[in-house]
mmCIF file of C-alpha atoms in Angstrom:
data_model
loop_
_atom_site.group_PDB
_atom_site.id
_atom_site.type_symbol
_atom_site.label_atom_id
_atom_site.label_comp_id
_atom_site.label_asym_id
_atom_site.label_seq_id
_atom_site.Cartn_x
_atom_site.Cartn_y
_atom_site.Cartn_z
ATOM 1 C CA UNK A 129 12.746 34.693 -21.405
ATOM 2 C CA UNK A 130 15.884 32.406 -21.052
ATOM 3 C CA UNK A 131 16.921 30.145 -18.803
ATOM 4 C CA UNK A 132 17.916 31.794 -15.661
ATOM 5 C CA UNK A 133 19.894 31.304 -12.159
ATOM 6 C CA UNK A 134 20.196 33.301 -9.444
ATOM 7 C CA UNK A 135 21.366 32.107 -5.952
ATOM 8 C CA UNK A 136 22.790 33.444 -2.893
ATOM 9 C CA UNK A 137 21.952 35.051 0.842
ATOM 10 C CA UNK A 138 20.400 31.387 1.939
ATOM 11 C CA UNK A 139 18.223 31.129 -1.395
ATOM 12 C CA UNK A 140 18.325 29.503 -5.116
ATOM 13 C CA UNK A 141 16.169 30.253 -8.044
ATOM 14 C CA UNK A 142 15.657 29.235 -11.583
ATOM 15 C CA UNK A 143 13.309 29.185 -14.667
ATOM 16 C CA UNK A 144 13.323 27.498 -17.873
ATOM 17 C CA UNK A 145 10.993 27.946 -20.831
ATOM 18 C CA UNK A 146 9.311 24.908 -21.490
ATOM 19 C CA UNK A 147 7.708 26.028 -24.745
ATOM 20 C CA UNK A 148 5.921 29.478 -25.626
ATOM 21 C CA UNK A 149 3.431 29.842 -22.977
ATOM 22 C CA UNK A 150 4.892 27.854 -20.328
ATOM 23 C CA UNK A 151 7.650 28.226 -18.040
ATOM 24 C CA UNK A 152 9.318 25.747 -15.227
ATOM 25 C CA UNK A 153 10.695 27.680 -12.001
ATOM 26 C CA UNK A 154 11.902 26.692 -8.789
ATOM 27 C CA UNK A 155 12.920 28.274 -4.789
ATOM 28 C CA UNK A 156 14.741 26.986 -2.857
ATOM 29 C CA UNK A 157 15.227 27.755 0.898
ATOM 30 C CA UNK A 158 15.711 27.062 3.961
ATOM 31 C CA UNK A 159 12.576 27.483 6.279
ATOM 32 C CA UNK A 160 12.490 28.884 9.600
ATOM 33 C CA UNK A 161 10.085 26.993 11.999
ATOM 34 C CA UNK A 162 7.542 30.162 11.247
ATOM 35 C CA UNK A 163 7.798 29.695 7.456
ATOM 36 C CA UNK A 164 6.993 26.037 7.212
ATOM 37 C CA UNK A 165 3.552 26.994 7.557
ATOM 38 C CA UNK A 166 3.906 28.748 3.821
ATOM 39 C CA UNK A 167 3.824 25.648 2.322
ATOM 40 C CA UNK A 168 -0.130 25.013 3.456
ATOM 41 C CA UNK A 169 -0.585 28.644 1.936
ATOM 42 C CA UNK A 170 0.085 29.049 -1.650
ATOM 43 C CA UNK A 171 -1.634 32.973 -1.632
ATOM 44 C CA UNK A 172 1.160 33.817 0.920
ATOM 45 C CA UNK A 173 4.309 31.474 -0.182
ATOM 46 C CA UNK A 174 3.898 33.638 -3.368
ATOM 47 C CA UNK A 175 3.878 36.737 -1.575
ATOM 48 C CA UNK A 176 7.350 35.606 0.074
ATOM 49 C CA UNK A 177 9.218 34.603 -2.922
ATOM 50 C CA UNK A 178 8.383 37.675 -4.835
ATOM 51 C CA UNK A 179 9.644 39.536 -1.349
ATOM 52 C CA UNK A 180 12.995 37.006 -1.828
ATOM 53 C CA UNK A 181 13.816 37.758 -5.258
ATOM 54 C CA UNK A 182 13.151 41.537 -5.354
ATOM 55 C CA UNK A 183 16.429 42.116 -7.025
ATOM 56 C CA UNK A 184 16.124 39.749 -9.594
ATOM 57 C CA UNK A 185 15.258 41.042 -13.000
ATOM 58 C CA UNK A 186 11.751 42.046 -13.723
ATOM 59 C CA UNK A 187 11.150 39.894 -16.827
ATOM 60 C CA UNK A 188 12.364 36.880 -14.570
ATOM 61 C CA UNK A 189 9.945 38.641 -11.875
ATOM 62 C CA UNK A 190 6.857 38.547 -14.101
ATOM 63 C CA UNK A 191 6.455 34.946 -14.524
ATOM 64 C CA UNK A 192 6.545 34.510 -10.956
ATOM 65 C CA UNK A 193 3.755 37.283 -10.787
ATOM 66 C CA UNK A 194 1.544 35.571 -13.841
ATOM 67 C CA UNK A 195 1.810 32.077 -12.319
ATOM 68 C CA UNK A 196 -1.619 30.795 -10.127
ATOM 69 C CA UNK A 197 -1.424 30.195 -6.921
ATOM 70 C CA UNK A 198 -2.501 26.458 -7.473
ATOM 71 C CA UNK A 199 -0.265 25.959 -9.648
ATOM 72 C CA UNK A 200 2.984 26.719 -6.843
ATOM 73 C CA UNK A 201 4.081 23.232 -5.274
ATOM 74 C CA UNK A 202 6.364 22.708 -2.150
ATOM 75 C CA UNK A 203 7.818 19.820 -1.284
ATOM 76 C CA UNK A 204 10.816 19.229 1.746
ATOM 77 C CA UNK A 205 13.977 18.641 -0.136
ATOM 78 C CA UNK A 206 15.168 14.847 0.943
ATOM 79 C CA UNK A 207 18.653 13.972 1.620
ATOM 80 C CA UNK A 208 20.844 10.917 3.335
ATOM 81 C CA UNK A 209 24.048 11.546 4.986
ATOM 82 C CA UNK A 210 27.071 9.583 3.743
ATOM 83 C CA UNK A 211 27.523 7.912 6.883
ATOM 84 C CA UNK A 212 24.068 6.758 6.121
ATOM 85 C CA UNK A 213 25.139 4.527 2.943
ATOM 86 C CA UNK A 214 28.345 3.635 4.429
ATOM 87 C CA UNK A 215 26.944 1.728 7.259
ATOM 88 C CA UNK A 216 23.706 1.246 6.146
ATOM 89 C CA UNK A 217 22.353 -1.873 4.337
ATOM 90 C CA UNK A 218 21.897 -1.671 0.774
ATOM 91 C CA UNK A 219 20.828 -5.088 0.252
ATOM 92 C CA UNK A 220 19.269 -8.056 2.942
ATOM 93 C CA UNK A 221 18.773 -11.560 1.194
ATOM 94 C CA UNK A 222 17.138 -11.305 -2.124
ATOM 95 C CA UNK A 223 16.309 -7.838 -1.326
ATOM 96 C CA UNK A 224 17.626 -4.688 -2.387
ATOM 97 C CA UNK A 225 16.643 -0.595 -2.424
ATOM 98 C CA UNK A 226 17.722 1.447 -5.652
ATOM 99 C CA UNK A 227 16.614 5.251 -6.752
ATOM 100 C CA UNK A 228 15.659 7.528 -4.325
ATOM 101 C CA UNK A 229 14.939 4.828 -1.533
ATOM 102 C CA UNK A 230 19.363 4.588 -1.855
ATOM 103 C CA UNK A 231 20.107 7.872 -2.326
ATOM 104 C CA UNK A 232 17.705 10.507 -1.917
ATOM 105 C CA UNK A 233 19.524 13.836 -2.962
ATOM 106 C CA UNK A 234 19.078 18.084 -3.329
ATOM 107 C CA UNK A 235 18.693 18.562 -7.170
ATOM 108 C CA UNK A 236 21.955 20.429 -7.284
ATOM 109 C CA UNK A 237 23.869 18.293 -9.935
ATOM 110 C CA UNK A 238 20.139 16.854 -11.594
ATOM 111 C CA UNK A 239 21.715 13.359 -11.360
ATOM 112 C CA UNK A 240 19.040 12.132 -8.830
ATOM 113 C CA UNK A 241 17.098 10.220 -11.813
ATOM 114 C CA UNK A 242 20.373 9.405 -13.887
ATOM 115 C CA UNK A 243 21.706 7.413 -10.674
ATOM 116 C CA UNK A 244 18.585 5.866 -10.926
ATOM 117 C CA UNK A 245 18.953 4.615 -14.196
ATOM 118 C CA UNK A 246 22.483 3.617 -13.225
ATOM 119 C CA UNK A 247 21.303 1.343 -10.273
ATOM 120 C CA UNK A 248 18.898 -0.330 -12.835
ATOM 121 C CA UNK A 249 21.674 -1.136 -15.273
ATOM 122 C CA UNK A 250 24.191 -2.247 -12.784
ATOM 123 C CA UNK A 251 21.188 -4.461 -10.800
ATOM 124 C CA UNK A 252 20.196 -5.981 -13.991
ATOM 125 C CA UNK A 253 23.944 -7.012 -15.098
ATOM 126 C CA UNK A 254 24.261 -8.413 -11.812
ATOM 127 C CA UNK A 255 21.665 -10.512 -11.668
ATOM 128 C CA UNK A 256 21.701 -11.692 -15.570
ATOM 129 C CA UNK A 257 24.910 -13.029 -14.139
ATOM 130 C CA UNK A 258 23.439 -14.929 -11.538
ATOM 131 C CA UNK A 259 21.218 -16.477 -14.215
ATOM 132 C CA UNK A 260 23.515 -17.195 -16.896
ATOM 133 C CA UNK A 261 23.289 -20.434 -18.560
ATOM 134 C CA UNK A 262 27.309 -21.000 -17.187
ATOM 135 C CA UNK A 263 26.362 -20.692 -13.664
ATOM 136 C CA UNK A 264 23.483 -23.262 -13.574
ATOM 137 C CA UNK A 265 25.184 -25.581 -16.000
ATOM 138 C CA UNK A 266 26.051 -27.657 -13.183
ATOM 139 C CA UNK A 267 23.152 -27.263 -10.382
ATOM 140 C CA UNK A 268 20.671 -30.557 -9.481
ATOM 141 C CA UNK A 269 16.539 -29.753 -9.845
ATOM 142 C CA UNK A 270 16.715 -30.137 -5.804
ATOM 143 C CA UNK A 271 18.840 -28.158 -5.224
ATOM 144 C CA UNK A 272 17.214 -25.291 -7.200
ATOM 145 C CA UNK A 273 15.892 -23.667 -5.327
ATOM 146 C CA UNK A 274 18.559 -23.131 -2.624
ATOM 147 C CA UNK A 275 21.010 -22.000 -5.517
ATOM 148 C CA UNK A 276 19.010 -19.630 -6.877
ATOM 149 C CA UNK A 277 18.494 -18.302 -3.797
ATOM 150 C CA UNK A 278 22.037 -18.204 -3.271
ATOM 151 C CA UNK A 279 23.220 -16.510 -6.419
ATOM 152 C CA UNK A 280 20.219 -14.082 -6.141
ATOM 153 C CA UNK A 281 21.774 -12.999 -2.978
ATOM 154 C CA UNK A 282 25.467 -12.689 -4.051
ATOM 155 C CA UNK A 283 24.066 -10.637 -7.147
ATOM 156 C CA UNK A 284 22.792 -8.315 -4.530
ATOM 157 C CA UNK A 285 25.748 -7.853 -2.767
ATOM 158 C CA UNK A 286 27.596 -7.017 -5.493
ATOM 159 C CA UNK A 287 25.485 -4.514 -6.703
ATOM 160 C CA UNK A 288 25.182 -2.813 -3.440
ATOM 161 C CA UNK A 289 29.537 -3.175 -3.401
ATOM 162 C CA UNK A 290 29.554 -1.261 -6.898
ATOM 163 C CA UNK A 291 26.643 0.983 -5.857
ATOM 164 C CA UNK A 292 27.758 2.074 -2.415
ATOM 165 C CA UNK A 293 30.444 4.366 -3.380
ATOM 166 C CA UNK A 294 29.006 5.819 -6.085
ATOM 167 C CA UNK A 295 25.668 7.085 -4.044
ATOM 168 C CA UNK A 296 27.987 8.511 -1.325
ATOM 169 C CA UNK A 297 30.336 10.271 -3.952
ATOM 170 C CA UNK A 298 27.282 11.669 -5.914
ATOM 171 C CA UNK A 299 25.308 12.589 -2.704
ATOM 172 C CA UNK A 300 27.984 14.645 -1.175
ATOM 173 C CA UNK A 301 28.751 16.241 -4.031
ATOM 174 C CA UNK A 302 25.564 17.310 -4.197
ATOM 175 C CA UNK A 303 25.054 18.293 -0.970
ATOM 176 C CA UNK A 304 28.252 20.434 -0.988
ATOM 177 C CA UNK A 305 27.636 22.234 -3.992
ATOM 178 C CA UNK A 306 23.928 23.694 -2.831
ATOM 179 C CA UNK A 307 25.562 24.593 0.427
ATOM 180 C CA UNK A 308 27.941 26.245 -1.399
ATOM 181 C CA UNK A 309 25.764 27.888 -3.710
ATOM 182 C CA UNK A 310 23.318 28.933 -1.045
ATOM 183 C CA UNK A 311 25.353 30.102 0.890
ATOM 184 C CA UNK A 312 24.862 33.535 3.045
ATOM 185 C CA UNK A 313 28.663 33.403 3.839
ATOM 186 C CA UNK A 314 30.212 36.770 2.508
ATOM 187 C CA UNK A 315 33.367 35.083 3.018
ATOM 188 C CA UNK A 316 32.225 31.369 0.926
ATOM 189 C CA UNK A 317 30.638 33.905 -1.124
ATOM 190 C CA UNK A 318 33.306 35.512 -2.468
ATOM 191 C CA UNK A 319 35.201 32.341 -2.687
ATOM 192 C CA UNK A 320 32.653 30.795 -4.747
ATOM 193 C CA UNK A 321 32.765 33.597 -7.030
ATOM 194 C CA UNK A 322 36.194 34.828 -7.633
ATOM 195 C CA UNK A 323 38.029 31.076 -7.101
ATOM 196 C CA UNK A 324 35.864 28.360 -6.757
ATOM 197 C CA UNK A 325 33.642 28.746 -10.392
ATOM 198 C CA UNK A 326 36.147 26.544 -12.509
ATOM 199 C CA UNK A 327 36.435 24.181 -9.455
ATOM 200 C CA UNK A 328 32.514 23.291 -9.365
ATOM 201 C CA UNK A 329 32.283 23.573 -13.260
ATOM 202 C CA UNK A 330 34.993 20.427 -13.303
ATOM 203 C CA UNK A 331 33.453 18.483 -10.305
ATOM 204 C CA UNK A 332 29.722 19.054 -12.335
ATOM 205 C CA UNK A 333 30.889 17.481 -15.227
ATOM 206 C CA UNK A 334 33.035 14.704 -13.444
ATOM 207 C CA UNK A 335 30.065 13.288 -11.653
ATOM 208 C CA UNK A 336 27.408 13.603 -14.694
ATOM 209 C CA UNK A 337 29.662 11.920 -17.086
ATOM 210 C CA UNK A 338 30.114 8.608 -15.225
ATOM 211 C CA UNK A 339 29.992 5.796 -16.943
ATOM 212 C CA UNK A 340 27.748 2.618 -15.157
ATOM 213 C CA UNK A 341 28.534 0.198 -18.204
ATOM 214 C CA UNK A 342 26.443 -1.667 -20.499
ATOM 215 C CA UNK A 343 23.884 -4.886 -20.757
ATOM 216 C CA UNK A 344 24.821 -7.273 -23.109
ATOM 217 C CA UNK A 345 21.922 -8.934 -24.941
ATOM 218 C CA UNK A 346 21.516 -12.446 -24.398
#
């Protein structure tokens, strides 16, 4: 089997092989308060995603049929509203949040771990400049302490500055583009399919190919 899509009418699905005997899937949806209770039932959960995807092809079908039940995990998608990291605090002190605790996002672009990596680079430059022999060339041993403190904090605020913008942009983006594709708007639809394609292909590869910078070695 190859890797497969298919969304639409309020639902996403997918599979990838993994190697010759195993294969990765995914469904996505969006519950109603009577279907939450699927996710405590694996027997039935498989029952309604095999109901879901009776169009689909049968080969893509048949791995959903051959997978055991204890094997099917669901998990609430998480999200944060841009108005969320506007506003919110991104660092306090000489304490900051990064990953998921910044900008928990739907897997709709797969750049939830990448921005990860990118808050990790950007943190670490930030705070290697704090540090730099240049900046305490100057400070008193009593006054250690204070200054550390001090640059630790500014390093913090500049990596929630350069952060900020990029978790809303990113997390939007995301957002959008799963509504979009989940869509059970004939009219969004249709849209999405006849106009929009070359739109969300560009906007994909805009937000995947940004570039965080680099750590230089000391």
């Amino acid at each position: 089997m190859n890797k497969i899509l298919f969304f639409g009418n309020g639902i996403r699905a997918g599979a990838v092989p993994c190697d010759e005997k195993t294969v990765c899937g995914f469904f996505n949806w969006k519950p109603t308060s009577q279907e939450k209770e699927l996710a405590e039932n694996p027997a039935k959960l498989k029952q309604y995603v095999l109901k879901k995807l009776e169009n689909m092809p049968s080969d893509a079908r048949a791995f959903i049929e051959k997978t055991e039940e204890e094997s099917l995990i669901s998990a609430p998608l998480r999200y944060r509203h841009p108005w969320d990291l506007m506003m919110g605090n991104i660092s306090k002190g000489n304490v900051c949040i990064a990953g998921d605790a910044l900008h928990p996002m739907t897997p709709d672009l797969g750049q939830g771990g990448c921005c990860a990596l990118e808050d990790g680079v950007v943190l670490a430059r930030c705070l290697a400049e704090a540090f730099s022999k240049e900046a305490g060339r100057d400070m008193k041993e009593k006054d250690e302490e204070e200054v550390h403190y001090k640059r630790i904090e500014e390093s913090l605020k500049k990596y929630a500055r350069e952060r900020r913008w990029r978790s809303i942009d990113v997390t939007a983006t995301d957002y959008m583009l799963g509504r979009i594709q989940q869509t059970e708007s004939k009219i969004v639809t249709f849209l999405r399919e006849n106009i929009l394609a070359t739109f969300l292909a560009s906007q994909i590869l805009n937000k995947t190919g940004y570039d965080c910078g680099t750590l230089n070695s000391s």
